[in-house]
Short mmCIF file of C-alpha atoms in Angstrom, two decimals:
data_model
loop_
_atom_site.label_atom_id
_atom_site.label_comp_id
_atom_site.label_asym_id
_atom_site.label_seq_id
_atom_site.Cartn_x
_atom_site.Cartn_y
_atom_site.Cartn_z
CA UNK M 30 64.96 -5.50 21.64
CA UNK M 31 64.42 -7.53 24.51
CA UNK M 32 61.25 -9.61 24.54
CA UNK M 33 58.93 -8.29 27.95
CA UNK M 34 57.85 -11.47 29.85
CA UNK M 35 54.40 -11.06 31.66
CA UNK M 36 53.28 -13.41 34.84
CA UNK M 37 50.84 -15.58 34.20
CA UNK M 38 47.93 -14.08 36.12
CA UNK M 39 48.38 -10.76 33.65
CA UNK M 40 48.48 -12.94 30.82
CA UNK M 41 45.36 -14.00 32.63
CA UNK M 42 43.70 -11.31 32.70
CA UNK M 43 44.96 -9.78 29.78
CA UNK M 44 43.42 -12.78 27.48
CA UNK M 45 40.35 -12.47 30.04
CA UNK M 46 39.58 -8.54 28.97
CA UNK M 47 40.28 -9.23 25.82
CA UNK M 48 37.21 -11.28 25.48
CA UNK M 49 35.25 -9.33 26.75
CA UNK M 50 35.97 -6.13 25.02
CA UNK M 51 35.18 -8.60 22.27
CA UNK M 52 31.65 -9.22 23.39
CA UNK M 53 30.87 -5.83 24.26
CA UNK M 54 32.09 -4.97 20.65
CA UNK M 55 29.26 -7.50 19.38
CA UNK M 56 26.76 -6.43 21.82
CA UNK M 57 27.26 -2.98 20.50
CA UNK M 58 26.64 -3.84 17.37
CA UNK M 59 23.56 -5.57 18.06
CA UNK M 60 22.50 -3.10 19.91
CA UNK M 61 22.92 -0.01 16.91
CA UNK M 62 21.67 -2.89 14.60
CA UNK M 63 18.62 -4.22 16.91
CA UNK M 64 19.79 -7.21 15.13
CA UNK M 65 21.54 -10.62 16.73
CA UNK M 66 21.97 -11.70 13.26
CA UNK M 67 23.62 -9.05 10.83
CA UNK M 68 25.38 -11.62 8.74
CA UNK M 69 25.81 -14.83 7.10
CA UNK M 70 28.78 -15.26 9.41
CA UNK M 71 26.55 -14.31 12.45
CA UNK M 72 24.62 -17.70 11.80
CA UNK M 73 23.82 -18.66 7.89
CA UNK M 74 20.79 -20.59 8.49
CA UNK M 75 18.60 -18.06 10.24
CA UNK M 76 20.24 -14.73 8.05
CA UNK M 77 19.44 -16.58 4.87
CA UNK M 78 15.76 -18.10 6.06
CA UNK M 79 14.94 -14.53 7.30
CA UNK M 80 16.44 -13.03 3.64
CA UNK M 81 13.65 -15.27 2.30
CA UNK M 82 10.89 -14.38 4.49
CA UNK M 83 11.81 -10.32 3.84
CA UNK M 84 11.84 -11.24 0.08
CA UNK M 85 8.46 -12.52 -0.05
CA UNK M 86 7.30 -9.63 2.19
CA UNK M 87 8.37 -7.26 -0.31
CA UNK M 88 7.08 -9.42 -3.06
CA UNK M 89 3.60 -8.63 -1.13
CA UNK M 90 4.31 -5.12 -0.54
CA UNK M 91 4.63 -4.46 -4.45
CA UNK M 92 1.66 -6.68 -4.97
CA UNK M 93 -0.32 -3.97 -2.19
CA UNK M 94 0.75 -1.18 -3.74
CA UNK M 95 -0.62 -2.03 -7.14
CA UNK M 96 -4.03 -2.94 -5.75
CA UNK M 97 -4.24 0.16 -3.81
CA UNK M 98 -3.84 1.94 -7.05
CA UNK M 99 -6.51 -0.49 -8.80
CA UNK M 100 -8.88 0.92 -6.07
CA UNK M 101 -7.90 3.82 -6.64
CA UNK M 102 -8.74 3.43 -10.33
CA UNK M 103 -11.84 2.04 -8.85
CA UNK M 104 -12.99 4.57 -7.01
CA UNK M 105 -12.34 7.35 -9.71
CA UNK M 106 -14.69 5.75 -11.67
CA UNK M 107 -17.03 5.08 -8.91
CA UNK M 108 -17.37 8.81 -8.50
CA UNK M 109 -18.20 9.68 -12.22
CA UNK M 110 -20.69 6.97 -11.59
CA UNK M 111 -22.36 8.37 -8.79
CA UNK M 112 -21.99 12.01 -10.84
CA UNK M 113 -23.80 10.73 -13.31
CA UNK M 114 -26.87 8.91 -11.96
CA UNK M 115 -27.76 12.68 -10.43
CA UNK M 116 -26.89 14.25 -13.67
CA UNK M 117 -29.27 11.63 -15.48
CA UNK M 118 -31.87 12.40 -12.93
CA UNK M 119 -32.00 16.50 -13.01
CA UNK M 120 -32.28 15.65 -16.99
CA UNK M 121 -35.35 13.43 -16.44
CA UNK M 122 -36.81 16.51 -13.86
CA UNK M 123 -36.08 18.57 -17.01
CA UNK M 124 -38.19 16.14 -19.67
CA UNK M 125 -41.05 16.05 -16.18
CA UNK M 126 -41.07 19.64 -16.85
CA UNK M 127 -41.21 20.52 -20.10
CA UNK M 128 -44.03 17.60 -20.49
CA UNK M 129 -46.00 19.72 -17.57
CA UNK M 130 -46.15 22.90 -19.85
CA UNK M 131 -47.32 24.40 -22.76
CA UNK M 132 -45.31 26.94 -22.83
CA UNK M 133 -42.71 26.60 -26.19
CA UNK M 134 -40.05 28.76 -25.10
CA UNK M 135 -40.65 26.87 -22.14
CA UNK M 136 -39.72 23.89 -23.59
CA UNK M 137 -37.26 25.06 -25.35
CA UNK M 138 -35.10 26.41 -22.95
CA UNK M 139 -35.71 23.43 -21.05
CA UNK M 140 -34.02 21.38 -23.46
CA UNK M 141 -31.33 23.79 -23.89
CA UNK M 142 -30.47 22.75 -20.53
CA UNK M 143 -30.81 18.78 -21.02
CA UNK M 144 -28.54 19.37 -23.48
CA UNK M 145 -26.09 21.05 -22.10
CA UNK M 146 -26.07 18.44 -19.00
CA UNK M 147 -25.91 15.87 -21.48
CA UNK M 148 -22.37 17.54 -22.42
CA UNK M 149 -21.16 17.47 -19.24
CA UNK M 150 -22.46 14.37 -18.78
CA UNK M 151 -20.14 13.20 -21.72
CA UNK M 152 -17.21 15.33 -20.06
CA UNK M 153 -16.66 13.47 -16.86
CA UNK M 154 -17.62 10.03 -18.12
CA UNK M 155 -15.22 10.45 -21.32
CA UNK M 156 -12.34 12.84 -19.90
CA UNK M 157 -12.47 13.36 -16.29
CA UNK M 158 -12.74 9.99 -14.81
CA UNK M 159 -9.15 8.87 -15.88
CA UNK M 160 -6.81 8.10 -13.19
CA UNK M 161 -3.06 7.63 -14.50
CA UNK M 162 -4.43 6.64 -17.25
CA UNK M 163 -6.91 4.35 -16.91
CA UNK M 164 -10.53 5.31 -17.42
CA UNK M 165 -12.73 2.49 -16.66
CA UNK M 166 -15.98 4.62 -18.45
CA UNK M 167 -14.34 4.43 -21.64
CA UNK M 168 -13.99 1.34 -24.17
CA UNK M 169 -11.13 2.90 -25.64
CA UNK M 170 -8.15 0.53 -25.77
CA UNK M 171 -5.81 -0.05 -22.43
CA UNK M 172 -8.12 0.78 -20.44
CA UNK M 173 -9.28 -2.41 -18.74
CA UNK M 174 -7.87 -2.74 -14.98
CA UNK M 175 -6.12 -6.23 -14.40
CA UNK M 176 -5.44 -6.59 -10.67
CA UNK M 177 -2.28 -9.58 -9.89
CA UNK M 178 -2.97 -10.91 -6.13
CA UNK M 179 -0.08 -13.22 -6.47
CA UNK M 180 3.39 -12.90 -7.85
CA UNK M 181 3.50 -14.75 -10.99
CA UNK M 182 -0.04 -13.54 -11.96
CA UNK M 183 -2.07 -17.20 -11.65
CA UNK M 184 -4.44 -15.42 -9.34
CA UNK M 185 -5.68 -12.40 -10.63
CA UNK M 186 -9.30 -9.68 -11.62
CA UNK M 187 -9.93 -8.31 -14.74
CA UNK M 188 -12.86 -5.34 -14.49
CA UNK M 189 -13.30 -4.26 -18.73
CA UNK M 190 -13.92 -0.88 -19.13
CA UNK M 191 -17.62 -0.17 -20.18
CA UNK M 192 -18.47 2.08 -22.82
CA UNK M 193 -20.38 4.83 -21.23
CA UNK M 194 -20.83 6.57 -24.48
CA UNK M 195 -23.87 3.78 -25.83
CA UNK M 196 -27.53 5.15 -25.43
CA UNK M 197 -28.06 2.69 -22.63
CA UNK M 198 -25.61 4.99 -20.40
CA UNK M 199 -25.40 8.48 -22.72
CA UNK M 200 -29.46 9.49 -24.18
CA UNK M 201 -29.54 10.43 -27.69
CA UNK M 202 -29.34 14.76 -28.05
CA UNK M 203 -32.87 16.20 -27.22
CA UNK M 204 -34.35 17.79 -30.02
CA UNK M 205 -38.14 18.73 -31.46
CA UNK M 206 -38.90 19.92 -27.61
CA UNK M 207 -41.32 22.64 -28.54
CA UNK M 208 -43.15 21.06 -30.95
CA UNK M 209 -43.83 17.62 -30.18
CA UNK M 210 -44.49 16.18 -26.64
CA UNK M 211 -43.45 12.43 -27.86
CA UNK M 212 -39.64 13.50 -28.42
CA UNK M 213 -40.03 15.00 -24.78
CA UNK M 214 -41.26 11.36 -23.93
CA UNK M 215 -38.65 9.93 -25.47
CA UNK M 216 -35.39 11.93 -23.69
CA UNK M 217 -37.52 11.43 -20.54
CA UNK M 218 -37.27 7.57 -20.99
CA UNK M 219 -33.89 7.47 -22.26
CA UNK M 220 -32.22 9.59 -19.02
CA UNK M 221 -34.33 7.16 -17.03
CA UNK M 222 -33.05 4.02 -18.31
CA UNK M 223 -29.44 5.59 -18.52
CA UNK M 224 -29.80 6.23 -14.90
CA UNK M 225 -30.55 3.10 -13.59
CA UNK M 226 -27.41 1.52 -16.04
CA UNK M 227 -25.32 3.68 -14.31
CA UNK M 228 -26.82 2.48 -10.04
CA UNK M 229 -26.10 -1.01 -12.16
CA UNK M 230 -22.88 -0.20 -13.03
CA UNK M 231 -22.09 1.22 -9.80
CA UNK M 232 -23.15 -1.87 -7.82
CA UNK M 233 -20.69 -3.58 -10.20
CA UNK M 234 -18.13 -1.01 -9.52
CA UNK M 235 -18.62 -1.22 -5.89
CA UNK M 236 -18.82 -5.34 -5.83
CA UNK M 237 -15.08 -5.28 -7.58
CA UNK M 238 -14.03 -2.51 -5.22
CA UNK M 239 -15.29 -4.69 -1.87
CA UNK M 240 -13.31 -7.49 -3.45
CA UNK M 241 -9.82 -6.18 -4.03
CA UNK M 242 -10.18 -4.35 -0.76
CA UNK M 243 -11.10 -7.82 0.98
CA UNK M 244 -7.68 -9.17 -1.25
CA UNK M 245 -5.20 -6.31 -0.07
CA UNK M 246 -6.24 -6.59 3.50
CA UNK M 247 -5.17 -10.15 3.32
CA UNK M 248 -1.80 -9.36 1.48
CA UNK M 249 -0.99 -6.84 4.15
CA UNK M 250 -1.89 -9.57 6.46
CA UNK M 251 0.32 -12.05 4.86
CA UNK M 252 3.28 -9.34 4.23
CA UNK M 253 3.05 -8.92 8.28
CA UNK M 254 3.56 -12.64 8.97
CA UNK M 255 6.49 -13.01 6.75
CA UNK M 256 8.45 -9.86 8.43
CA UNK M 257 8.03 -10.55 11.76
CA UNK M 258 9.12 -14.40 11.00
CA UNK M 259 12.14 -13.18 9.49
CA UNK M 260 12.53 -10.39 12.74
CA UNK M 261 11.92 -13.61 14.95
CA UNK M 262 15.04 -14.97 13.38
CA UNK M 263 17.56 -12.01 13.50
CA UNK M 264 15.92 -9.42 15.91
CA UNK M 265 18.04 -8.85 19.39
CA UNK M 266 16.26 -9.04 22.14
CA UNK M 267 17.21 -4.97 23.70
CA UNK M 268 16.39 -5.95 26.93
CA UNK M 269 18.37 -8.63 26.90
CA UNK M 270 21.36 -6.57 25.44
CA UNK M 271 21.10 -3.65 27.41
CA UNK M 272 21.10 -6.08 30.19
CA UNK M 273 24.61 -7.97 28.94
CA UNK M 274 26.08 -4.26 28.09
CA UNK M 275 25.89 -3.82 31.99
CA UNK M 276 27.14 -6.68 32.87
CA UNK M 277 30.57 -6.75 30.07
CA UNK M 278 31.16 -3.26 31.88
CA UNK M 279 31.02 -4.76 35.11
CA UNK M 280 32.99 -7.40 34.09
CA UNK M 281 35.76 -5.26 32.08
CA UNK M 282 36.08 -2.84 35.52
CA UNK M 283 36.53 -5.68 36.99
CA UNK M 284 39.50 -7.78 34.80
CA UNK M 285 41.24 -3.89 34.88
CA UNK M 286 41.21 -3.93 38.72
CA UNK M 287 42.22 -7.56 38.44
CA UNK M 288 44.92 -6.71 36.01
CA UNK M 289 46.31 -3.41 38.39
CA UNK M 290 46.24 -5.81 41.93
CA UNK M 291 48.40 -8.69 39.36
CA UNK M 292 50.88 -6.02 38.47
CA UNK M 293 51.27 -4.72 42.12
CA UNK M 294 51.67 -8.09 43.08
CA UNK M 295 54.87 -8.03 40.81
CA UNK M 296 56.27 -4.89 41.63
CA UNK M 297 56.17 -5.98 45.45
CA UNK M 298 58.28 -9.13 44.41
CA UNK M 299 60.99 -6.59 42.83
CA UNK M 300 61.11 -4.43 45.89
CA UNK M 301 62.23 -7.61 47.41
CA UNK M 302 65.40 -7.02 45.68
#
């Protein structure tokens, strides 16, 4: 098969279009990608520095996520708190009471009712407060909250879980109501003193919770800064390739035309002959 010779100005034009359908097919790509860099072939030093920078931005991300649980841990135990303190206080009303009559069925229905608010009090401190496991209100084993801020765990929180079941948070049963005003005294005192543990323990709560929250804004913060270094380095500008899209189609209609006038140009030599 004979070989077919070309003039120079198609070969030209030829080798011209053929770079250029070249850069439109990497403009493309950068424009599907909205990346400049997609590769280590693209340019190693920036794929590999931004590779780093996204690696530590999902070491953060991890790090956020498990401190928005801890508050979330937090916060469960925050509202049993709060649940408590007003369950603590309608028992004291309930001692007030019964202290203000003489009445002994009186009483004793009134501390039927301490009673049974001491029960639930139990209930959502003991049972109800747990989040995924962790219940902050109980000193039962695993269930102390340890809160990493960094990735190998050098700066960290531990909050230990308080035993809300002690008489300084839980009063003793009430019992002897009807009969003797100084074991009325006595439940009064104790869901006093239980109440105010628990506004401590709350102010505790809340300190820890103001902390982390202070701690995972910064992280998010920090996560941020290390993605959009690493977009810095690979992003494409889309203006910018839109912009060079336009002009590689001018510039390919233009090598065609180019092309068609080179191979008139021959065929008007050959009518010669």
């Amino acid at each position: 098969m004979n070989s077919i010779t070309l003039t120079s100005a198609m070969n030209a034009n030829l080798l011209s279009l053929q770079g250029i359908a070249s850069d439109v097919a990497l403009t493309q790509q950068r424009l599907a990608t909205g990346k400049k860099v997609n590769s280590a072939q693209d340019n190693a030093s920036a794929y590999f520095s931004a590779q780093q920078g996204y690696n530590k931005a999902d070491a953060l991300n991890t790090l956020k996520d498990a401190m928005g649980e801890g508050l979330q841990k937090i916060s469960t135990a925050l509202t049993a708190t709060n649940s408590a303190t007003t369950t603590l206080k309608q028992m004291k009303s309930l001692a007030d009471q019964a202290l203000a009559t003489n009445d002994t069925t009186t009483k004793q229905n009134l501390q039927d009712q301490y009673n049974q608010l001491r029960t639930q009090l139990t209930s959502f401190t003991q049972n109800d407060a747990n989040y995924k496991g962790t219940n902050l209100l109980s000193a039962s084993a695993g269930n102390d909250l340890v809160i990493n801020f960094n990735e190998d765990g050098t700066s960290k929180i531990t909050i230990a879980a308080q035993d809300t079941t002690t008489t300084s948070y839980t009063p003793a049963a009430a019992s002897g109501w009807a009969t003797s005003n100084a074991n009325i005294t006595t439940s009064q005192t104790d869901s006093s003193t239980a109440a105010s543990s628990f506004q401590g323990l709350t102010a505790k709560l809340g300190a820890y919770s103001s902390f982390i929250q202070t701690r995972l804004d910064f992280t998010k913060q920090l996560s941020n800064i290390f993605t959009s270094g690493a977009d810095n380095l690979v992003n494409a500008d889309m203006n910018q390739e839109g912009a060079n899209m336009l002009a590689l189609q001018t510039r390919q209609s233009l090598g065609v035309t180019a092309l068609s006038l080179a191979s008139q140009a021959n065929a008007a030599v050959l009518h010669l002959f």
